[in-house]
Coordinates of C-alpha atoms in Angstrom, one line a residue:
M1407 CA -52.7 -1.7 -180.2
T1408 CA -52.0 1.2 -182.6
F1409 CA -54.1 3.6 -183.9
D1410 CA -54.9 1.1 -187.7
L1411 CA -55.7 -1.2 -185.8
A1412 CA -58.3 0.0 -183.7
L1413 CA -59.2 1.5 -187.2
V1414 CA -59.9 -1.3 -188.2
L1415 CA -61.8 -3.0 -184.5
D1416 CA -64.1 0.1 -184.5
L1417 CA -65.0 -0.5 -188.2
L1418 CA -65.6 -3.7 -187.7
G1419 CA -67.3 -2.6 -185.0
C1420 CA -69.3 -0.3 -187.2
F1421 CA -70.2 -2.8 -190.3
F1422 CA -71.6 -5.7 -187.3
F1423 CA -74.3 -3.2 -185.9
A1424 CA -74.6 -1.2 -188.9
V1425 CA -75.9 -5.6 -189.9
S1426 CA -78.3 -5.4 -186.7
G1427 CA -79.8 -2.8 -187.9
S1428 CA -80.7 -3.6 -191.9
L1429 CA -82.1 -7.0 -189.8
L1430 CA -84.1 -5.4 -187.2
A1431 CA -85.7 -3.3 -190.2
V1432 CA -85.7 -7.0 -192.2
R1433 CA -87.9 -7.5 -189.3
N1434 CA -90.1 -4.7 -189.0
G1435 CA -90.6 -4.9 -192.9
F1436 CA -88.5 -1.7 -194.2
D1437 CA -88.3 -0.3 -197.0
L1438 CA -83.9 -0.3 -198.9
V1439 CA -82.9 3.0 -197.6
G1440 CA -85.1 2.6 -193.6
S1441 CA -82.4 -0.7 -193.4
V1442 CA -79.3 1.5 -195.1
L1443 CA -80.9 4.9 -192.0
L1444 CA -81.5 1.9 -189.0
G1445 CA -78.3 0.4 -189.6
S1446 CA -76.4 4.3 -189.9
L1447 CA -78.2 4.9 -186.4
V1448 CA -77.0 1.7 -184.7
G1449 CA -73.4 2.1 -186.6
L1450 CA -72.5 5.1 -186.1
G1451 CA -74.1 6.2 -183.5
G1452 CA -72.2 5.0 -180.1
G1453 CA -69.1 6.2 -181.5
V1454 CA -70.1 9.8 -182.3
V1455 CA -71.1 9.5 -178.8
R1456 CA -68.0 8.6 -177.7
D1457 CA -66.2 10.7 -179.6
L1458 CA -68.5 14.1 -178.9
I1459 CA -67.6 13.8 -175.1
L1460 CA -63.7 13.5 -175.9
N1461 CA -64.5 16.0 -177.7
A1462 CA -61.5 15.8 -180.2
G1463 CA -63.2 17.2 -182.9
P1464 CA -65.4 16.1 -185.3
P1465 CA -66.6 12.1 -184.9
A1466 CA -65.3 10.2 -186.9
A1467 CA -68.3 8.9 -188.5
F1468 CA -68.4 12.9 -190.2
S1469 CA -64.7 13.0 -190.8
N1470 CA -63.9 9.3 -192.1
P1471 CA -66.1 8.4 -195.3
L1472 CA -64.7 4.6 -194.9
Y1473 CA -67.4 5.0 -191.3
L1474 CA -70.3 5.5 -194.0
A1475 CA -69.2 2.7 -196.0
A1476 CA -69.9 -0.2 -193.6
P1477 CA -74.0 0.7 -192.5
L1478 CA -73.8 0.9 -197.1
L1479 CA -72.2 -2.3 -197.4
A1480 CA -74.4 -4.3 -194.2
A1481 CA -77.5 -3.1 -196.3
V1482 CA -76.1 -4.4 -199.1
V1483 CA -75.2 -7.5 -197.8
V1484 CA -78.2 -7.8 -196.1
Y1485 CA -80.6 -7.4 -198.7
F1486 CA -79.1 -10.0 -201.2
V1487 CA -78.2 -13.2 -198.0
V1488 CA -80.8 -13.1 -195.9
G1489 CA -83.6 -14.9 -197.2
G1490 CA -86.9 -15.0 -194.3
V1491 CA -87.7 -13.0 -191.8
K1492 CA -87.2 -16.3 -189.0
R1493 CA -83.3 -16.5 -190.3
A1494 CA -83.5 -12.6 -189.4
N1495 CA -84.2 -12.9 -185.4
R1496 CA -81.3 -15.2 -184.6
L1497 CA -78.8 -13.3 -187.1
V1498 CA -79.9 -10.0 -184.9
L1499 CA -78.7 -10.9 -182.0
T1500 CA -75.8 -12.7 -183.4
F1501 CA -74.3 -9.5 -185.4
D1502 CA -74.9 -7.1 -182.4
A1503 CA -73.4 -9.4 -180.2
G1504 CA -69.7 -8.8 -182.8
G1505 CA -71.0 -5.1 -182.3
L1506 CA -71.3 -5.0 -178.7
A1507 CA -67.7 -7.1 -178.0
L1508 CA -65.5 -5.2 -180.3
F1509 CA -66.9 -1.4 -179.7
C1510 CA -66.7 -1.8 -175.9
I1511 CA -62.6 -2.7 -177.3
T1512 CA -61.9 0.4 -178.8
G1513 CA -64.6 2.8 -176.6
A1514 CA -61.7 1.9 -174.1
L1515 CA -59.2 2.3 -176.2
K1516 CA -60.2 5.6 -177.9
A1517 CA -60.6 6.5 -174.2
L1518 CA -57.1 5.9 -172.6
D1519 CA -55.3 7.2 -176.0
A1520 CA -56.7 11.0 -175.0
G1521 CA -55.8 10.4 -171.5
M1522 CA -58.4 9.6 -169.5
N1523 CA -58.2 7.5 -167.0
A1524 CA -59.3 4.3 -165.7
A1525 CA -63.0 4.7 -164.2
A1526 CA -63.7 7.1 -167.4
A1527 CA -62.5 4.8 -170.2
I1528 CA -64.6 1.8 -168.8
L1529 CA -68.0 3.8 -168.6
L1530 CA -67.2 5.4 -172.4
G1531 CA -65.9 1.9 -173.8
V1532 CA -69.8 1.0 -171.8
T1533 CA -71.5 3.9 -173.2
T1534 CA -69.8 3.4 -177.0
A1535 CA -71.2 -0.6 -177.3
V1536 CA -74.8 0.3 -176.1
G1537 CA -75.2 3.6 -177.2
G1538 CA -76.0 2.4 -181.3
G1539 CA -78.5 0.0 -180.2
I1540 CA -80.3 2.2 -177.6
L1541 CA -81.1 3.7 -181.4
R1542 CA -81.7 1.1 -183.4
D1543 CA -84.6 -0.7 -181.2
V1544 CA -85.7 3.2 -179.9
T1545 CA -86.1 3.1 -183.7
A1546 CA -87.7 0.6 -184.0
N1547 CA -90.2 0.7 -181.4
Q1548 CA -89.0 -1.6 -179.2
V1549 CA -87.9 -2.4 -176.0
P1550 CA -83.8 -1.3 -176.2
S1551 CA -81.8 -4.4 -175.6
V1552 CA -79.9 -2.8 -173.0
F1553 CA -83.0 -1.8 -170.7
D1554 CA -84.4 -5.8 -171.2
P1555 CA -84.8 -8.2 -167.6
K1556 CA -84.5 -10.9 -170.0
T1557 CA -80.6 -11.4 -171.0
M1558 CA -77.9 -9.7 -169.8
Y1559 CA -76.2 -7.0 -172.2
A1560 CA -74.7 -3.4 -170.4
I1561 CA -72.7 -6.4 -168.1
P1562 CA -70.6 -8.0 -171.0
A1563 CA -69.5 -4.8 -172.5
L1564 CA -68.4 -3.9 -168.9
L1565 CA -66.4 -7.2 -168.4
G1566 CA -65.0 -6.4 -171.7
S1567 CA -63.8 -2.3 -171.2
A1568 CA -62.1 -3.4 -167.8
L1569 CA -60.2 -6.7 -169.3
A1570 CA -59.1 -3.9 -171.7
T1571 CA -58.4 -1.3 -170.2
G1572 CA -56.4 -3.7 -167.9
L1573 CA -54.2 -5.1 -170.8
W1574 CA -52.9 -1.2 -171.5
Y1575 CA -52.2 -0.2 -168.3
L1576 CA -50.6 -3.7 -168.1
G1577 CA -48.6 -2.8 -171.2
W1578 CA -49.8 -6.0 -172.8
L1579 CA -52.7 -5.4 -175.1
N1580 CA -52.1 -6.4 -178.3
L1581 CA -54.4 -7.5 -181.7
A1582 CA -53.9 -11.1 -179.6
T1583 CA -55.0 -9.9 -176.5
G1584 CA -57.3 -7.1 -177.5
T1585 CA -59.5 -10.1 -180.3
T1586 CA -59.7 -12.4 -177.1
A1587 CA -61.0 -9.7 -174.7
A1588 CA -63.6 -9.8 -177.7
V1589 CA -64.3 -12.7 -178.4
L1590 CA -65.1 -13.7 -174.2
V1591 CA -67.4 -10.3 -174.4
F1592 CA -69.3 -12.0 -177.5
T1593 CA -69.6 -15.9 -176.5
L1594 CA -70.3 -14.0 -173.0
R1595 CA -73.7 -12.2 -174.6
L1596 CA -74.5 -15.6 -177.1
L1597 CA -74.5 -18.0 -173.5
G1598 CA -76.4 -15.6 -171.8
L1599 CA -79.7 -15.0 -174.8
K1600 CA -79.3 -19.0 -174.9
F1601 CA -79.2 -20.1 -171.0
G1602 CA -81.1 -17.2 -169.5
W1603 CA -78.3 -15.1 -168.0
H1604 CA -79.8 -11.5 -166.4
A1605 CA -79.1 -9.2 -163.6
P1606 CA -81.4 -9.0 -160.7
L1607 CA -84.1 -6.8 -160.5
A1608 CA -84.4 -3.2 -160.2
A1609 CA -85.7 -4.1 -156.5
R1610 CA -85.3 -6.9 -154.4
S1611 CA -88.5 -7.0 -152.6
W1612 CA -90.5 -6.6 -156.5
A1613 CA -92.6 -10.0 -157.6
R1614 CA -90.6 -10.7 -160.7
P1615 CA -92.0 -10.6 -164.0
R1616 CA -94.4 -13.4 -165.6
F1617 CA -91.4 -14.3 -168.9
L1618 CA -88.4 -14.7 -165.2
R1619 CA -90.3 -17.2 -163.3
G1620 CA -89.1 -20.6 -164.7

């Protein structure tokens, strides 16, 4: 996978996450400025954290204007396309899953290209994928998706990062395999939402919360 392709996937992930942030702004009744800011937080946040950890100079979000264009475009698209709050609720989850799928791949790839080992690359892929969502949800005053016991969030990102890392070491990571890995993460995230899949609770002895009881 070339750097240019990694850049394209990174920008797509930024756009998908930014759309989820702008949609959440719609759901919460924010104005257009709030939409741009919330979209920027989720679209750029994970990548900024990744680049700071890699210590590879200024984060790409501040050195490449294309990254700033993604949340602006997302806010404009949401402004003209989304017709109602109910529709926004569904679309937030869909676009968030798309951003998660792309960022876990690009995060792991950039770590590997920077010379980090496999374990570090997987962890950085997950960090890139969930970091922006945490900033978005905290800013919007809701429980971050990564801590929501009703669904899986970090697990699909972990599997995607591990798959991308394995493919990279085997020399099989290219457009087709990278896209396939992202599609698998996206599908797993949406299936988890549909069927209520979730990780075990933090303590086996604790009573299951009411919303998890069948």
